[in-house]
Short mmCIF file of C-alpha atoms in Angstrom, two decimals:
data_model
loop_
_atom_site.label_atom_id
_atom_site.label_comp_id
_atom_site.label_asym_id
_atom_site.label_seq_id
_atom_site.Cartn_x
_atom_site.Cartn_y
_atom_site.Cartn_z
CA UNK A 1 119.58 57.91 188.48
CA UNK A 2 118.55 59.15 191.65
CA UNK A 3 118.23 58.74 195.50
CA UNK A 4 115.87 60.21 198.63
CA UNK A 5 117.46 63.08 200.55
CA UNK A 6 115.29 63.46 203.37
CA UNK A 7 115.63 65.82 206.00
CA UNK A 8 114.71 69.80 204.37
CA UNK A 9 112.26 72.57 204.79
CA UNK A 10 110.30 73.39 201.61
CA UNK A 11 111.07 76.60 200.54
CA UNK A 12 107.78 79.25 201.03
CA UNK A 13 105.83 79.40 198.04
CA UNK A 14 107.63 82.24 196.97
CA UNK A 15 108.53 85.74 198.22
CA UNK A 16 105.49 87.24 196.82
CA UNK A 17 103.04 84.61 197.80
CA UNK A 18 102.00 85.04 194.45
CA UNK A 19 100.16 81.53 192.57
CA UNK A 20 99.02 81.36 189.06
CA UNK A 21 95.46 79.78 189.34
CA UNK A 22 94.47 77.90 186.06
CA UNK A 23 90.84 76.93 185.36
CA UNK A 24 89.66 73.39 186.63
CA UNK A 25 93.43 72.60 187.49
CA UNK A 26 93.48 74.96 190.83
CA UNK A 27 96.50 77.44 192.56
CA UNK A 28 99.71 76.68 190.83
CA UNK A 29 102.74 78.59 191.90
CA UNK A 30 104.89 80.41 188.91
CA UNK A 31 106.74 77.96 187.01
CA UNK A 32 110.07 79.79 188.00
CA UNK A 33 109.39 80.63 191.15
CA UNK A 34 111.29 77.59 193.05
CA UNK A 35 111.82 74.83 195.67
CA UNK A 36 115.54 73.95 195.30
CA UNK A 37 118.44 76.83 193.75
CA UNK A 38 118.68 76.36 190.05
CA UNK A 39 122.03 75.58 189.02
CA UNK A 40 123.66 75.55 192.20
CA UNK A 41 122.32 72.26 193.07
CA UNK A 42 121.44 68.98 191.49
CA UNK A 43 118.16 68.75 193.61
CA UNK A 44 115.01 68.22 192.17
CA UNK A 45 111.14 68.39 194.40
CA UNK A 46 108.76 65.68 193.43
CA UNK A 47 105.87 65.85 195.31
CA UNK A 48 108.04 67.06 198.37
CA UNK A 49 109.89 64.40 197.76
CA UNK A 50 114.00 65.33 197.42
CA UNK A 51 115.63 63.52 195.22
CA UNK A 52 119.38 64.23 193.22
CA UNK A 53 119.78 64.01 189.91
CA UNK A 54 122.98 62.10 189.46
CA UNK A 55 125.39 62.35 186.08
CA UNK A 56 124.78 59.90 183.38
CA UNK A 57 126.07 56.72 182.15
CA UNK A 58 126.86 56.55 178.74
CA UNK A 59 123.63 54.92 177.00
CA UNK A 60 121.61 57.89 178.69
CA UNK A 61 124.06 60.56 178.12
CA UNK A 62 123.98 59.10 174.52
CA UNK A 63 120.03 59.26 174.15
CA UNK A 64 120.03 62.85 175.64
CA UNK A 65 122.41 64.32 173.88
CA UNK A 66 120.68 62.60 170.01
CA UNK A 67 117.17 64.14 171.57
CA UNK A 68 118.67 67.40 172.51
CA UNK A 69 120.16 67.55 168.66
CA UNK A 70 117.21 66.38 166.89
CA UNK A 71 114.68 68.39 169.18
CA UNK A 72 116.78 71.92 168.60
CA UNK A 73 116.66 71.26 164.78
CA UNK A 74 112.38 70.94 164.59
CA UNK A 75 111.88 73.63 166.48
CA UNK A 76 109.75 76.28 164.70
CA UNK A 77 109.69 80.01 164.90
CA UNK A 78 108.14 81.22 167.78
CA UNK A 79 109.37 78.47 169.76
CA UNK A 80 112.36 77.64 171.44
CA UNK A 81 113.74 74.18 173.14
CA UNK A 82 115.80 73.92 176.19
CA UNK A 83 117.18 71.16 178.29
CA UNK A 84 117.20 70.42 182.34
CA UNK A 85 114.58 73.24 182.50
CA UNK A 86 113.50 73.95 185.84
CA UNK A 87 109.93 74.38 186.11
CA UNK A 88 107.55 74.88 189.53
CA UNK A 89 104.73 72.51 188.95
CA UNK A 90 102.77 72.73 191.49
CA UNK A 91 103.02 73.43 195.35
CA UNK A 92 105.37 70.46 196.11
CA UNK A 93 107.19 69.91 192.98
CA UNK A 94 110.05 71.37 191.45
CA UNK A 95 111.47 69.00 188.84
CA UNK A 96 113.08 69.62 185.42
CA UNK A 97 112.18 67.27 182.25
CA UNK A 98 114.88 65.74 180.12
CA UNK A 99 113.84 68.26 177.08
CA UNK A 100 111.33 70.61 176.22
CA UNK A 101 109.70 73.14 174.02
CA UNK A 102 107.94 76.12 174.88
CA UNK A 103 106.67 79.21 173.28
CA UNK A 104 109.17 82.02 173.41
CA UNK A 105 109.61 85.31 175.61
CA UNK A 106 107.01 86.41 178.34
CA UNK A 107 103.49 84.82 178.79
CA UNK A 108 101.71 88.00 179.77
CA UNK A 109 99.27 86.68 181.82
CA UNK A 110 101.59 85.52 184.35
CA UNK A 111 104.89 88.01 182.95
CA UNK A 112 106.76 84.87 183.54
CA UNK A 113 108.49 82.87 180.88
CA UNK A 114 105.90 80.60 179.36
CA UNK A 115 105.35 76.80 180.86
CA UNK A 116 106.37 73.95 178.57
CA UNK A 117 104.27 72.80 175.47
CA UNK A 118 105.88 69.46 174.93
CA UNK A 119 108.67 67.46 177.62
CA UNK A 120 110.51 64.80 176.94
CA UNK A 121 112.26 62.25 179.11
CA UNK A 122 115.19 59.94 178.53
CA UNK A 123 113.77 56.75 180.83
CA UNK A 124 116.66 54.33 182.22
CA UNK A 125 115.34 51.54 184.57
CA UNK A 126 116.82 53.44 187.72
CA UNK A 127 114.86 56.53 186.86
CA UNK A 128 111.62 54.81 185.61
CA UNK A 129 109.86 55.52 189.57
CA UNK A 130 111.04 59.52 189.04
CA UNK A 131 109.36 60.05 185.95
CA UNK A 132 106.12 57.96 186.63
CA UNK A 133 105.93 60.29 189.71
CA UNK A 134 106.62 63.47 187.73
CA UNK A 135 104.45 62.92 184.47
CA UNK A 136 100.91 63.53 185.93
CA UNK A 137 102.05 66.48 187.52
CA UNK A 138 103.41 67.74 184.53
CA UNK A 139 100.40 66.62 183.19
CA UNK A 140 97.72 68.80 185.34
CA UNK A 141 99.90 72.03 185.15
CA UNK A 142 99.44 72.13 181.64
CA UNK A 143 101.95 70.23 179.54
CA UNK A 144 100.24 69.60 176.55
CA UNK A 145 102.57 66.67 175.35
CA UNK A 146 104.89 63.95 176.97
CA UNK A 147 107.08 61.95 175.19
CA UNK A 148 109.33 59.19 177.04
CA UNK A 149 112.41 57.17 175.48
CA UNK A 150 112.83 54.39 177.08
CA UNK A 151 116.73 53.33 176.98
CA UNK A 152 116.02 49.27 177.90
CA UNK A 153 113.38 48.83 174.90
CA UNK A 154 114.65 51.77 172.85
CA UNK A 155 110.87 52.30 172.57
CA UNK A 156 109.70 56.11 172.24
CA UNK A 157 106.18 56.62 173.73
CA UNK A 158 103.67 59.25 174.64
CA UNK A 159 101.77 59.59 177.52
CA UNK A 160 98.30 59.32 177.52
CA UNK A 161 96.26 61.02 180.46
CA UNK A 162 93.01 58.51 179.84
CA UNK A 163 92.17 56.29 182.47
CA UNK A 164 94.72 56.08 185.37
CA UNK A 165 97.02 57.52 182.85
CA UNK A 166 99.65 55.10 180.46
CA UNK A 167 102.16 55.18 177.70
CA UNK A 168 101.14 55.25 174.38
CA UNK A 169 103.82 53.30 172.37
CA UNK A 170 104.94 55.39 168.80
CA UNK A 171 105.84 52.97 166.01
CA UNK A 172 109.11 53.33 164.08
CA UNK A 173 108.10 54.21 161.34
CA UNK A 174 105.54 57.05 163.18
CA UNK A 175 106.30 60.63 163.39
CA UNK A 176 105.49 63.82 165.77
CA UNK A 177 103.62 66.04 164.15
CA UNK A 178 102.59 69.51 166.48
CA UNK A 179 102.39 73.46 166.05
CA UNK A 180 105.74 73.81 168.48
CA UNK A 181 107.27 72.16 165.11
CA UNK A 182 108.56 73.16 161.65
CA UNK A 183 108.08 69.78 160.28
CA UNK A 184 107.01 65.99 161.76
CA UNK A 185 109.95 64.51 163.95
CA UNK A 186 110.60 61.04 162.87
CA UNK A 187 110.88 58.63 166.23
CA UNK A 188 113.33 56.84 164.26
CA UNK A 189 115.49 60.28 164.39
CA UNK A 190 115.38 59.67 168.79
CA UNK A 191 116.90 56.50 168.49
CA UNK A 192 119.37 56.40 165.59
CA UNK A 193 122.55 58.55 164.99
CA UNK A 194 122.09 58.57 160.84
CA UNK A 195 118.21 59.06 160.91
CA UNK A 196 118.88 62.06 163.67
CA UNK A 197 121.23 63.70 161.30
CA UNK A 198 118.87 62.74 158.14
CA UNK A 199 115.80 64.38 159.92
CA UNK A 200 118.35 67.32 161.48
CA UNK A 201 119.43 68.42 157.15
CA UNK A 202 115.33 67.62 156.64
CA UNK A 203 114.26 70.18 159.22
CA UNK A 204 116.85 72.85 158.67
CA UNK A 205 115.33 72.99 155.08
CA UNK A 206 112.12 72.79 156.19
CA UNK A 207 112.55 75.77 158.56
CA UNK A 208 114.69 77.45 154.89
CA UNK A 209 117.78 77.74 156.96
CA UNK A 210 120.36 80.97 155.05
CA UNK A 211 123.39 78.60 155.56
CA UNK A 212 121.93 75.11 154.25
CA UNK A 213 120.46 77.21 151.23
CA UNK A 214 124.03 78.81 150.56
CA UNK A 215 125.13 75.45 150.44
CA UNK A 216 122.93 74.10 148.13
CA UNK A 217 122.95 77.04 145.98
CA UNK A 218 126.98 76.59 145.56
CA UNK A 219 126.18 73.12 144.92
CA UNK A 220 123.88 73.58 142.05
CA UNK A 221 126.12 76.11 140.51
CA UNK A 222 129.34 73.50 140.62
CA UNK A 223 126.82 71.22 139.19
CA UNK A 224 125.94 73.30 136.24
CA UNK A 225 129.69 74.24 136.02
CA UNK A 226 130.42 70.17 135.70
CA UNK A 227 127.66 69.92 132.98
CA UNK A 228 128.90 73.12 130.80
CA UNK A 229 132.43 71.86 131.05
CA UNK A 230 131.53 68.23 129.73
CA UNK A 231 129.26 69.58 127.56
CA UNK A 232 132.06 71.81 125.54
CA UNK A 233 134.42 68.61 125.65
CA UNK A 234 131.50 66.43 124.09
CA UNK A 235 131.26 69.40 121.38
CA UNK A 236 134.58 70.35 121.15
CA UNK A 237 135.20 66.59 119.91
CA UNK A 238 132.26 66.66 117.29
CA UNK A 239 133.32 69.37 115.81
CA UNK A 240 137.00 68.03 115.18
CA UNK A 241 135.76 64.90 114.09
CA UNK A 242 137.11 62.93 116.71
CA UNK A 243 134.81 59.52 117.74
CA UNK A 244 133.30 58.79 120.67
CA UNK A 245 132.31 55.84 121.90
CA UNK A 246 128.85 55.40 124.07
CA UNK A 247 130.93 54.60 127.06
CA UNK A 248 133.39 57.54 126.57
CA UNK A 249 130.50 59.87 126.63
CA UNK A 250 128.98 58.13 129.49
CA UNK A 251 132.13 58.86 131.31
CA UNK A 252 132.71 62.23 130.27
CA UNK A 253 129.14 63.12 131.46
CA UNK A 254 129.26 61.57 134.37
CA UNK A 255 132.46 62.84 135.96
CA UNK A 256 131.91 64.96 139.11
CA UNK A 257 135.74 66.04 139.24
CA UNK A 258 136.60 69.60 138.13
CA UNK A 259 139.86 69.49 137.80
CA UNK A 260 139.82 66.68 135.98
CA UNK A 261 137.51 67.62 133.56
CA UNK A 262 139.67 70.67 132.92
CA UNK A 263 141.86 68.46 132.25
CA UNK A 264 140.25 66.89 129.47
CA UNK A 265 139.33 70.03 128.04
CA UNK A 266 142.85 71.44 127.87
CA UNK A 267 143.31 67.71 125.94
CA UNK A 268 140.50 67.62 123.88
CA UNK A 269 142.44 70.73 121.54
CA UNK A 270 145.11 68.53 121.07
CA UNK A 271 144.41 64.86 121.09
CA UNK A 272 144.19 62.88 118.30
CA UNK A 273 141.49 60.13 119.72
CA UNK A 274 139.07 60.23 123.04
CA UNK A 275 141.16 58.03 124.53
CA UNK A 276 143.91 60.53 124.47
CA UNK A 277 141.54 62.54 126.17
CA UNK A 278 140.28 59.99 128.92
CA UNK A 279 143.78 58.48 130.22
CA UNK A 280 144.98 59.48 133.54
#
């Protein structure tokens, strides 16, 4: 949400009077060079334009926030995402996106930090006039992707500069695929809490992330340590001659519980049938 605030001086284009001139796109200014004070203000420049960038309601606090985690997760190395990223875009505009992802450390052409590759935006109706406003600009300074979620038809599109410029619609069952990420980002992931958290565990191995592979490691050795223990029960039974049954195997060989199984071990020296063994 939003509202006008008329009534300011633009800032000048910067203490150096320094602009970044891109071919066929004209002067731009440096994407941190700014309009409005970062982080002392909720103000935001589009197109000279002032308008305040109000707190959220819950459905598009929600959405962020499931973007934001999902978004962090895909990021590959060399990249890095942020949110509410101030960025100059051109000469009267000063606006942040929703999300984004950008290459890290300095661009060296400009030896500023480098301008957005992809932006997102989190689209409720009241904010639907901002972000028609700010996507062509974001467009023409260089943004080479932008993705909108649109909160009313919990619809994730991507905008398509052909033409007068529209949104592309991305199917459920699509995914993301760019160089900014370590592996495609399911659009199902932006709009559901289990598939963010699926494709969040799906990226972090993708990217071979130390902790998630120290898990899994531990988890394959408990699993072998569940199979050896069964196993020697299983044998330890043969080779007293004690029967068992299909389904008493099936059990044995199944069971995922440690202690329990020791259990049955410390039994199976002892017991005079399987069943002995089994009851809890």
């Amino acid at each position: 949400m939003s509202e006008e605030r008329p009534g300011y001086s633009l800032k000048a284009p910067g203490a150096s009077g320094r602009s970044l001139h891109l071919p066929g796109l004209g002067p731009f200014p440096p994407v941190d060079e700014h309009l409005v004070e970062p982080e002392v203000t909720r103000d935001e420049i589009i197109d000279g334009r002032r308008v305040v960038a109000f707190p959220a309601e819950a459905p598009h606090a929600d959405q962020h926030d499931r973007l934001q985690y999902v978004l962090h997760a895909h990021v590959a190395p060399g990249y890095v995402s942020a949110v509410d990223l101030l960025t100059r875009f051109d000469q009267k505009s000063d606006f942040a996106s929703d999300a984004c992802v950008r290459r890290e450390g300095v661009d060296p052409q400009t030896g500023r930090r480098h301008l957005e590759d992809l932006a997102f935006e989190v689209v409720s109706v009241q904010r639907e006039q901002n972000v028609s406003e700010k996507v062509p600009r974001m467009h023409r300074r260089g943004v080479r992707r932008i993705f909108a979620i649109f909160l009313k038809s919990r619809q994730v599109c991507e905008w398509s500069p052909e033409g007068q410029g529209s949104w592309r619609p991305l199917g459920p069952a699509s995914s993301i695929e760019d160089s900014c990420l370590a592996k495609p980002l399911a659009v199902a992931a932006l709009l559901d809490a289990a598939a963010a958290d699926d494709a969040v565990i799906q990226a972090l191995a993708a990217k071979d992330n130390p902790e998630l592979r120290r898990l899994e490691d531990a988890a394959r050795r408990e699993k072998g340590r569940v199979e050896g223990i069964a196993t020697s029960i299983l044998r330890f039974l043969e080779k007293r001659g004690i029967a068992v049954s299909p389904d008493q195997r099936q059990e044995i060989l199944s069971c995922a519980d440690l202690d329990r199984l020791d259990r049955w071990l410390d039994r199976a020296a002892l017991a005079a049938t399987a069943d002995d063994i089994l009851q809890e």
